[in-house]
Coordinates of C-alpha atoms and ligand atoms in Angstrom, one line a residue:
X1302 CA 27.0 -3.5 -18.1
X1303 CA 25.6 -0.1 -18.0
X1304 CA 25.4 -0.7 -21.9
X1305 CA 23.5 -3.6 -21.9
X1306 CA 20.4 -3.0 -20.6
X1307 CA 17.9 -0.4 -20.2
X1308 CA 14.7 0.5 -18.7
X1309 CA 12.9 -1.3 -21.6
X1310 CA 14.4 -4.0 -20.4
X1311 CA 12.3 -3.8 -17.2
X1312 CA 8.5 -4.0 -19.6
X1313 CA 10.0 -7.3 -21.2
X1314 CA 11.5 -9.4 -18.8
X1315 CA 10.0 -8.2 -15.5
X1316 CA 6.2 -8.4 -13.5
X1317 CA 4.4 -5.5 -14.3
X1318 CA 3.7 -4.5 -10.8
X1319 CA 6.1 -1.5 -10.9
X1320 CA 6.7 1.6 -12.9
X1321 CA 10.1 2.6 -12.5
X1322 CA 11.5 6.1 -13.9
X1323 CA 12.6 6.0 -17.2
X1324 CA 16.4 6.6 -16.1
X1325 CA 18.2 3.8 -14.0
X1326 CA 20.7 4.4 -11.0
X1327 CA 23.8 2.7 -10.9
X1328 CA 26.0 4.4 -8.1
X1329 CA 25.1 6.7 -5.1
X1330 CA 27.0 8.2 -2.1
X1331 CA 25.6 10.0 0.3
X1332 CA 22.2 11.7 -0.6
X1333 CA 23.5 11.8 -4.7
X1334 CA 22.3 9.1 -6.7
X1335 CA 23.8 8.9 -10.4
X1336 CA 22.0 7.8 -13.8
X1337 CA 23.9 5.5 -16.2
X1338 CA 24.3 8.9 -18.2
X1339 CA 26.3 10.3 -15.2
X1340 CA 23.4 12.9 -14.5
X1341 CA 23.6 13.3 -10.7
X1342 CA 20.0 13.5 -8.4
X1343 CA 19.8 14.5 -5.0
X1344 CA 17.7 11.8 -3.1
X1345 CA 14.9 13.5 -1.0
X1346 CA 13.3 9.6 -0.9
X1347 CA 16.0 7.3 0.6
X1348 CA 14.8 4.3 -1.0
X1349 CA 11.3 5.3 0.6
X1350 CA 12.6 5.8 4.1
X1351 CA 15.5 2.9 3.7
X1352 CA 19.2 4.4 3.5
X1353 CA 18.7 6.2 6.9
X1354 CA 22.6 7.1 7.0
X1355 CA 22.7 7.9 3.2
X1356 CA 24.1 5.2 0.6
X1357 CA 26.6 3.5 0.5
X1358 CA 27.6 4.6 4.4
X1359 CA 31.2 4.1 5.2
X1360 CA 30.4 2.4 8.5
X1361 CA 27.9 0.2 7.5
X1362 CA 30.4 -1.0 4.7
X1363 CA 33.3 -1.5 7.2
X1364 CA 31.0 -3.3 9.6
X1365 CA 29.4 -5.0 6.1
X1366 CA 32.6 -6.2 4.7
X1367 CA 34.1 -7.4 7.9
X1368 CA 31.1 -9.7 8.5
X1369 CA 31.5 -10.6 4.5
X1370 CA 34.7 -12.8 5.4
X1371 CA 32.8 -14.4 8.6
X1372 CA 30.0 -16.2 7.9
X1373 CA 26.7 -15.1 5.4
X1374 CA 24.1 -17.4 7.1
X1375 CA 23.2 -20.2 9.3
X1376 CA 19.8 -21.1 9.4
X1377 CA 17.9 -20.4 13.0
X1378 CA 19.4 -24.0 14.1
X1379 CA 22.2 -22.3 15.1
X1380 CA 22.1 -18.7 16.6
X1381 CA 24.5 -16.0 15.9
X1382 CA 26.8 -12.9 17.3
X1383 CA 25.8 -9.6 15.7
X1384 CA 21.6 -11.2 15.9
X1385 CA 22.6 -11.1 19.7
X1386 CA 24.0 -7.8 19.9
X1387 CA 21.4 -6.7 18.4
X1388 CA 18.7 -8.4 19.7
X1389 CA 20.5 -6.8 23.3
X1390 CA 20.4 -3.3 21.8
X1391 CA 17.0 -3.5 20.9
X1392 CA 15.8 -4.3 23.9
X1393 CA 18.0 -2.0 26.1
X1394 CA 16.9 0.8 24.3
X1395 CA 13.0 0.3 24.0
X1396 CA 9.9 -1.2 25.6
X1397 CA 10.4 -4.7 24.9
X1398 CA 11.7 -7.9 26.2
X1399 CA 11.9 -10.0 23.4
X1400 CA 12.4 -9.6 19.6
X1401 CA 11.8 -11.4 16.4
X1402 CA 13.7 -10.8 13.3
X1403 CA 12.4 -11.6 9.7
X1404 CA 13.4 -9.7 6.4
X1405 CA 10.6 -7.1 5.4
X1406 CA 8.4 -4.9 7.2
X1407 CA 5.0 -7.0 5.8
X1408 CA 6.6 -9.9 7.1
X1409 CA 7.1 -7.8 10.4
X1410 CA 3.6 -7.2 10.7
X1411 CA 2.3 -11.0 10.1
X1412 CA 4.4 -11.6 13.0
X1413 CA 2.5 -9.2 14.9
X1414 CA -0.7 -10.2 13.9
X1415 CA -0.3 -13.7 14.0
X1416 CA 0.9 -13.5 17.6
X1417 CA -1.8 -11.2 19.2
X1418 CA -4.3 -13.5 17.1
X1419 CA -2.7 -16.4 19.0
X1420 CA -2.2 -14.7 22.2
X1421 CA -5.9 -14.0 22.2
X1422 CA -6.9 -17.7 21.4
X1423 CA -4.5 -18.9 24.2
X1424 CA -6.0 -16.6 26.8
X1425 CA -9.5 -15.6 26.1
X1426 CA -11.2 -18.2 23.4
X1427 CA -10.9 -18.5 20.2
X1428 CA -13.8 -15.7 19.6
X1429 CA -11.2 -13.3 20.4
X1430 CA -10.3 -12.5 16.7
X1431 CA -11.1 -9.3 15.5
X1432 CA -8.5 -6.9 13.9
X1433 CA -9.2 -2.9 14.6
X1434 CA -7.4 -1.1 12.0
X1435 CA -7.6 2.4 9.9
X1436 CA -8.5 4.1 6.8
X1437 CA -6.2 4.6 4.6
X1438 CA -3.1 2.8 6.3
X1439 CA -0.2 0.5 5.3
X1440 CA 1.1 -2.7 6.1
X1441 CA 2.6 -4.8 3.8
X1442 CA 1.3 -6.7 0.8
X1443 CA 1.5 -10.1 2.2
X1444 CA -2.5 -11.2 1.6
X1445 CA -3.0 -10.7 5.1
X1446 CA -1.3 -7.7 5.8
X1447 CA -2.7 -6.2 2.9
X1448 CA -6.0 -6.6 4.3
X1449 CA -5.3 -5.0 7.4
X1450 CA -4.0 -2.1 5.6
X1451 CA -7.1 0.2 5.2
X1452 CA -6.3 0.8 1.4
X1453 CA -9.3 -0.5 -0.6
X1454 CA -7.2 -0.8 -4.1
X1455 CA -4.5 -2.8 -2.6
X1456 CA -6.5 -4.8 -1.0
X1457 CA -10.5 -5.5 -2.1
X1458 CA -9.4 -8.4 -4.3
X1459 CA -8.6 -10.3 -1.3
X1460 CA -10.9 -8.4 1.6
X1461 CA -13.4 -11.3 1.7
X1462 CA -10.6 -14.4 2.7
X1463 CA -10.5 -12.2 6.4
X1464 CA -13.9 -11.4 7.6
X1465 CA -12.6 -10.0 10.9
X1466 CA -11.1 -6.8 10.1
X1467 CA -12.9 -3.6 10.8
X1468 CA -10.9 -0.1 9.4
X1469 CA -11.9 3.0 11.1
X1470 CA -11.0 6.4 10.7
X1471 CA -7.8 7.6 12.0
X1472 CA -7.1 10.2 15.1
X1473 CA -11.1 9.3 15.9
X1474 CA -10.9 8.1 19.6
X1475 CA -14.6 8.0 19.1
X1476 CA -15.3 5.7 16.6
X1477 CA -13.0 3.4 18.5
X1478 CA -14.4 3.2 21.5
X1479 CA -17.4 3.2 20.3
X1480 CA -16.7 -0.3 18.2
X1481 CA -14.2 -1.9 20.5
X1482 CA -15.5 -5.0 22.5
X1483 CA -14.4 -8.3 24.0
X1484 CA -14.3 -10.1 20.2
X1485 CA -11.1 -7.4 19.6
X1486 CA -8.0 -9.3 19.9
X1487 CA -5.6 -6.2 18.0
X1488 CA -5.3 -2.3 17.1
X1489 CA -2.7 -1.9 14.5
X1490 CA -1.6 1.5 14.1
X1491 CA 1.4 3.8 12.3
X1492 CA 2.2 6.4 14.7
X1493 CA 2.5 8.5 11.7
X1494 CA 0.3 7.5 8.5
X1495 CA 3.1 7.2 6.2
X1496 CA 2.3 6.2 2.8
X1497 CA -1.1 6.9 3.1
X1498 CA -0.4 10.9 3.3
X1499 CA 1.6 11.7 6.0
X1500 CA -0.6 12.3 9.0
X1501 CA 0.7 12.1 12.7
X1502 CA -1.3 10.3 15.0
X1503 CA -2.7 13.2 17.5
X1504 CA -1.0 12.4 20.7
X1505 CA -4.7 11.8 22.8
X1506 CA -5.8 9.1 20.2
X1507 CA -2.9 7.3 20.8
X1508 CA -3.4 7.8 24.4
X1509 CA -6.9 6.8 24.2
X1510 CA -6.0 3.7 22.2
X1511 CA -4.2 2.3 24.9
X1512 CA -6.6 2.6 27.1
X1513 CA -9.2 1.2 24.9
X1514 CA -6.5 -2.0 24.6
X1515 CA -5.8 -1.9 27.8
X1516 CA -10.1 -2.5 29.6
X1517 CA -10.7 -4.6 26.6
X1518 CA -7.2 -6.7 26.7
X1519 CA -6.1 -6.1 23.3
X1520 CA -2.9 -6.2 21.9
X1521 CA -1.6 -2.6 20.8
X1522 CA 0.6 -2.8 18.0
X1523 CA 2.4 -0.1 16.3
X1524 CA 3.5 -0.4 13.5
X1525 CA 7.0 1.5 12.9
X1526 CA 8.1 0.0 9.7
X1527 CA 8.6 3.4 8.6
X1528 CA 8.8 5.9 11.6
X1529 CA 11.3 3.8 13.4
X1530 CA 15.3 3.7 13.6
X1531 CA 15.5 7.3 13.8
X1532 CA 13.0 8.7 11.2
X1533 CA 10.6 11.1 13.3
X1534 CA 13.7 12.0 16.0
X1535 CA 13.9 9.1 18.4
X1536 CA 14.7 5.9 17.8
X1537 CA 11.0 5.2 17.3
X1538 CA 8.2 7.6 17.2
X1539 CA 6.6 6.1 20.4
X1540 CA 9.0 7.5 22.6
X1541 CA 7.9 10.7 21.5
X1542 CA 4.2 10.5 22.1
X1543 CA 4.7 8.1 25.3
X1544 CA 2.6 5.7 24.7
X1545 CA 4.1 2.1 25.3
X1546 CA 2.5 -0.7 22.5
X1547 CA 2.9 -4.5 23.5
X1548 CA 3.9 -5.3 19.9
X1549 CA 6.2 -2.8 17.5
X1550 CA 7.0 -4.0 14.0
X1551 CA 10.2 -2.5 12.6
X1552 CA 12.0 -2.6 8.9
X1553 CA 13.1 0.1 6.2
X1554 CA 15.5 2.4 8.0
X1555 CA 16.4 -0.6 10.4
X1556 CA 18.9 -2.3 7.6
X1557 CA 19.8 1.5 6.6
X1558 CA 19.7 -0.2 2.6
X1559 CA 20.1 -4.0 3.8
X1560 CA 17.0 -6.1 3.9
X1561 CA 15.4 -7.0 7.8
X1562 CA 12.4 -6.8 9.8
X1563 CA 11.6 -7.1 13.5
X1564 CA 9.0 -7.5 15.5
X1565 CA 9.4 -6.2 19.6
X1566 CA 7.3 -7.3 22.2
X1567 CA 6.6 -7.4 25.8
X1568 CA 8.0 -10.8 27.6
X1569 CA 3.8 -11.8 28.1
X1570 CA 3.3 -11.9 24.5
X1571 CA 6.6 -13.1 23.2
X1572 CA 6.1 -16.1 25.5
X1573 CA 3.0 -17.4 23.2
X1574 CA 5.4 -17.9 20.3
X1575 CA 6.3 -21.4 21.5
X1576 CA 8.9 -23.6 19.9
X1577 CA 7.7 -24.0 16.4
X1578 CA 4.9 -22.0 16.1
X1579 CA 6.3 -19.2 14.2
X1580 CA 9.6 -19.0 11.9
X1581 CA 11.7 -17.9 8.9
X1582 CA 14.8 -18.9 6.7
X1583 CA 16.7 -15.6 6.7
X1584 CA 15.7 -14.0 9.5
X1585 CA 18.1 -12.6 12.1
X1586 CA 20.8 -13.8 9.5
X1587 CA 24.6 -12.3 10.7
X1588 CA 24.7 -10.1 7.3
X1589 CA 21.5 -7.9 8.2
X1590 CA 21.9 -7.8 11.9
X1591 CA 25.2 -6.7 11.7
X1592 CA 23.9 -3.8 8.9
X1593 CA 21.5 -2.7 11.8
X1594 CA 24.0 -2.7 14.5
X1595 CA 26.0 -0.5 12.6
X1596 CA 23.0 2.2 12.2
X1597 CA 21.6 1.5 15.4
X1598 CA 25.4 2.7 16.7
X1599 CA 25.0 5.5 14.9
X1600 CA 21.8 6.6 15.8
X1601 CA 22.5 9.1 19.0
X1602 CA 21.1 12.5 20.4
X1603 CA 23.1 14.1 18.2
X1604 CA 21.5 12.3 15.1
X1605 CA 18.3 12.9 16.5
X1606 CA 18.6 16.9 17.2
X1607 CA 20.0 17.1 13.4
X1608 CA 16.4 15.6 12.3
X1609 CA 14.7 18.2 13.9
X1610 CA 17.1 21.1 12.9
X1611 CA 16.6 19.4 9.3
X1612 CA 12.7 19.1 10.1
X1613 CA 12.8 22.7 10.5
X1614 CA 14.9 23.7 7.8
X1615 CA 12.6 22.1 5.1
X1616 CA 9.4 23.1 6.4
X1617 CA 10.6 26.3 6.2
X1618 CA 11.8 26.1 3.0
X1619 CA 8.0 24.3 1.6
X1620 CA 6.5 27.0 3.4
X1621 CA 8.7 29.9 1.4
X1622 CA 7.7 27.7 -2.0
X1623 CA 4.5 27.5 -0.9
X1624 CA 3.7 31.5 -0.7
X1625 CA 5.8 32.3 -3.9
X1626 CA 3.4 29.0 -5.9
X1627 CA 0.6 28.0 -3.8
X1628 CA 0.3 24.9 -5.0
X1629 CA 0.2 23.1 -1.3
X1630 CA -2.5 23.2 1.0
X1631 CA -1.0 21.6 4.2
X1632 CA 2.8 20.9 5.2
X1633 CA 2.7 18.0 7.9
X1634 CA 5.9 16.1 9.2
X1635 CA 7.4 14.5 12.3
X1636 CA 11.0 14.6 11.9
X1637 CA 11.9 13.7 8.3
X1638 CA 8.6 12.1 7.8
X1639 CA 7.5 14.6 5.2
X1640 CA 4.4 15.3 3.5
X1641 CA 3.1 18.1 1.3
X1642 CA -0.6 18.1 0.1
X1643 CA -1.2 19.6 -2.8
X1644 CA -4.2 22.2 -2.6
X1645 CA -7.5 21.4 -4.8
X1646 CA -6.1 22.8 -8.2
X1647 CA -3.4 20.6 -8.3
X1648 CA -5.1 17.6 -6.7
X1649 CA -3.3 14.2 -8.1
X1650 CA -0.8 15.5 -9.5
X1651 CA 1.9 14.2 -6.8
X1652 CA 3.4 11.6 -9.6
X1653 CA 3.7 14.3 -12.3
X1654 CA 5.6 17.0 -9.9
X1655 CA 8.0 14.1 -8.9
X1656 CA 8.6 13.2 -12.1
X1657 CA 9.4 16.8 -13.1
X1658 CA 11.6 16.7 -10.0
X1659 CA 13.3 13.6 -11.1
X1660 CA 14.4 15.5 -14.3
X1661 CA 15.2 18.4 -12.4
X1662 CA 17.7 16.2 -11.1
X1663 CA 16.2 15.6 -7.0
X1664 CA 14.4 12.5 -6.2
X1665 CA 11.1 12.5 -4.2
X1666 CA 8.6 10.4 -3.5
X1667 CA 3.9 10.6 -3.3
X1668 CA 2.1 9.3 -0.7
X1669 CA -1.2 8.9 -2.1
X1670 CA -2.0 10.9 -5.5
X1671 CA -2.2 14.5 -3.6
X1672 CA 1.1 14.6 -1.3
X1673 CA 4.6 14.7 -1.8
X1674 CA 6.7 12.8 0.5
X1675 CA 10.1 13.4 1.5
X1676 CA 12.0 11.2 3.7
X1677 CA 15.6 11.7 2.7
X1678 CA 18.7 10.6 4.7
X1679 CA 18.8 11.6 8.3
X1680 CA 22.4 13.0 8.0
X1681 CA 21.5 14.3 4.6
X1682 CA 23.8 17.6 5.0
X1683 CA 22.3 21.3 4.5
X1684 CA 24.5 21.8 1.4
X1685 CA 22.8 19.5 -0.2
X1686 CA 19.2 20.2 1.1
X1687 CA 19.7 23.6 -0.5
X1688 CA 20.9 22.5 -3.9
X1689 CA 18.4 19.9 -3.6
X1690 CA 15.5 22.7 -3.1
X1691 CA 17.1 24.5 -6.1
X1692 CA 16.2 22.2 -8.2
X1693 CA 12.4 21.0 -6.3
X1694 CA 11.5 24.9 -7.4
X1695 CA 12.3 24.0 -10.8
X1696 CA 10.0 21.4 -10.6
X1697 CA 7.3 23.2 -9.5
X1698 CA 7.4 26.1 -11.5
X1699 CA 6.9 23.4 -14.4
X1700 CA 4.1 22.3 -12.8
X1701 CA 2.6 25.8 -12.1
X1702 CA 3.3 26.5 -16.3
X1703 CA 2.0 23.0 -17.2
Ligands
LIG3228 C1 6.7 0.0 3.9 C2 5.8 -0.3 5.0 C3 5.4 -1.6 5.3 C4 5.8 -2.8 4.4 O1 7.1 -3.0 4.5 P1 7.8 -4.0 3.4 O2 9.2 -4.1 3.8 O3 7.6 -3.4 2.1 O4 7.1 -5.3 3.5 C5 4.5 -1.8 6.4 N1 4.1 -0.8 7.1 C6 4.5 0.5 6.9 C7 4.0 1.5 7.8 C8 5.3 0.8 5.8 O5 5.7 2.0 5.6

């Protein structure tokens, strides 16, 4: 097969949406990736944040093929064992009482959204309505979730079908409270900014956020689609900063490489999804939830320390590149949540340093035209985050001779 087809291929028979790199992976273990010319990469990216336990795990495959000769799907007529177990685990492990499964981490967030716009309605009126959300955020490309994000070329096509979303600027307690009222019915927030640049939420706005939600009675949701099962060093980022949302939408690492979404919520709020009201085809199927039992078993203390110690290990190492080359301006991270900003000269030139990398032979990802995201496996071993920085510093001194 690896004959047949190529990334031309890809321009004639397939949407234009995406731009995929001109070579095309067909087999990875671990954090190496090969090329149907056998050239290897190490993958600094994941899958953007997805293969948490590096591909092709060998638990996840045991606990995937097992469940292959059980039973695929069942529609939500009938429940299921692992969607139990995990909906159990879940909720023994976090703030919430009750969960919601679905497939993607958009279809997370309409979950969210739909429920505290619902929640609201129930309770307080139906003038209840408006979203609070931030500049430069992501959540999802569903046409409502798109909106919410605060990404103006994602989204201004469609801005004008949802009159009720206001986007403010991030880490500003300020312009929050000075625009939250009675008519707010949600703040949706990443904990950590992923792909709009990297930036961690300063502890005290996420503080003062739930404050704000909870004199005004508004739903705080976090979204977690990419800081969660393990990412920034606890099983989700909120744990870290101790603040407690009602709502937490989860996805990418969750499957570690297998599609599903959740959505966690306080018993109060789960309550208003009544029978009917909300649903999906594949969610909580046996295939997915038993892929996420199998990372969530695997994500421990142990797991958790090794993200820091690898935290460390690569800021360091940016920081060394960064006094030999000077092309970055600002290193910021939580756990291996990753982002390196590249100073003024170099400013949006993310996508041609990655694509240097990607010949270099180490796969990396942007966040936004001016940073440079990393978010590789969480047990991606030191061996390979040295070989891996090898070949980054070939990438950069092409872009410093370029
Ligand atoms: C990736 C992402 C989403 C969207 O998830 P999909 O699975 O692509 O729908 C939502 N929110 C955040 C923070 C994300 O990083």
């Amino acid at each position: 097969m690896s004959e047949e087809y190529n990334r031309m291929d890809f321009d004639k028979y397939m949407v234009p949406c995406f731009s995929p790199a001109p070579f095309i992976p067909i087999r990875a273990k671990g954090s190496w990736v090969w090329d149907q010319n056998g050239k290897d990469y190490i993958d600094l990216a994941g899958g953007i944040a997805v293969n948490s336990l590096g591909h092709v795990n060998k638990y996840l495959k045991k606990a995937l093929k097992q469940q292959l000769d059980k039973l695929w799907h069942i529609g939500n007529g009938y429940t299921n064992e692992p969607v139990l177990q995990l909906a159990k685990t879940l909720v023994e492990s976090t703030f919430a009482d009750k969960i919601f499964f679905c497939n993607s981490g958009a279809e997370a967030n309409e979950a969210a959204l739909k429920l505290s716009l619902k929640y609201a309605a129930n309770f307080y009126g139906k003038k209840k309505n408006e979203i609070i959300a931030f500049n430069d955020a992501f959540h999802g490309r569903t046409l409502f979730t798109v909106t919410v994000g605060g990404q103006p070329q994602y989204s201004a096509e469609y801005i004008s079908l949802f009159a009720n979303i206001i986007h403010l600027p991030y880490n500003n307690l300020q312009a929050v409270s000075s625009h939250i009222s009675e008519h707010t019915c949600a703040i949706i927030v990443e904990p950590v900014i992923g792909e709009g640049g990297v930036y961690p939420a300063d502890p005290i706005f996420l503080q003062g956020l739930r404050r704000l939600c909870n004199h005004f009675n508004v739903a705080l949701i976090f979204d977690e689609v990419q800081t969660g099962a393990g990412r920034t060093g606890s099983l989700y980022a909120y744990q870290q900063y101790n603040v407690e949302p009602d709502i937490l939408t989860s996805a990418k690492g969750l499957g570690g490489g297998f599609p599903i979404g959740a959505m966690l919520v306080k018993e109060n709020w789960a309550q208003v999804f009544t029978l009917g009201t909300h649903g999906t085809t594949f969610g909580g199927n046996p295939m997915a939830a038993t892929v996420a039992n199998s990372v969530l078993g695997l994500l421990d203390n142990k797991l958790f320390e090794g993200v820091k110690q690898r935290n460390v290990w690569i800021i360091k190492k940016l920081s060394l590149l960064q006094e030999k080359y000077s092309i970055f301006k600002d290193l910021r991270s939580m756990g291996l949540l990753i982002g390196a900003e590249l100073s003024m000269h170099w400013k949006g030139k993310a996508k041609i340093l990655t694509n240097f990398a990607a010949e270099e032979g180490v796969i990396t990802l942007i966040a936004g035209p001016n940073v440079i995201r990393f978010t590789p496996a969480l047990n991606i071993c030191f061996r390979d985050l040295q070989e891996a920085f090898i070949r980054f510093e070939r990438a950069l001194i092409r872009l410093k001779n370029s």
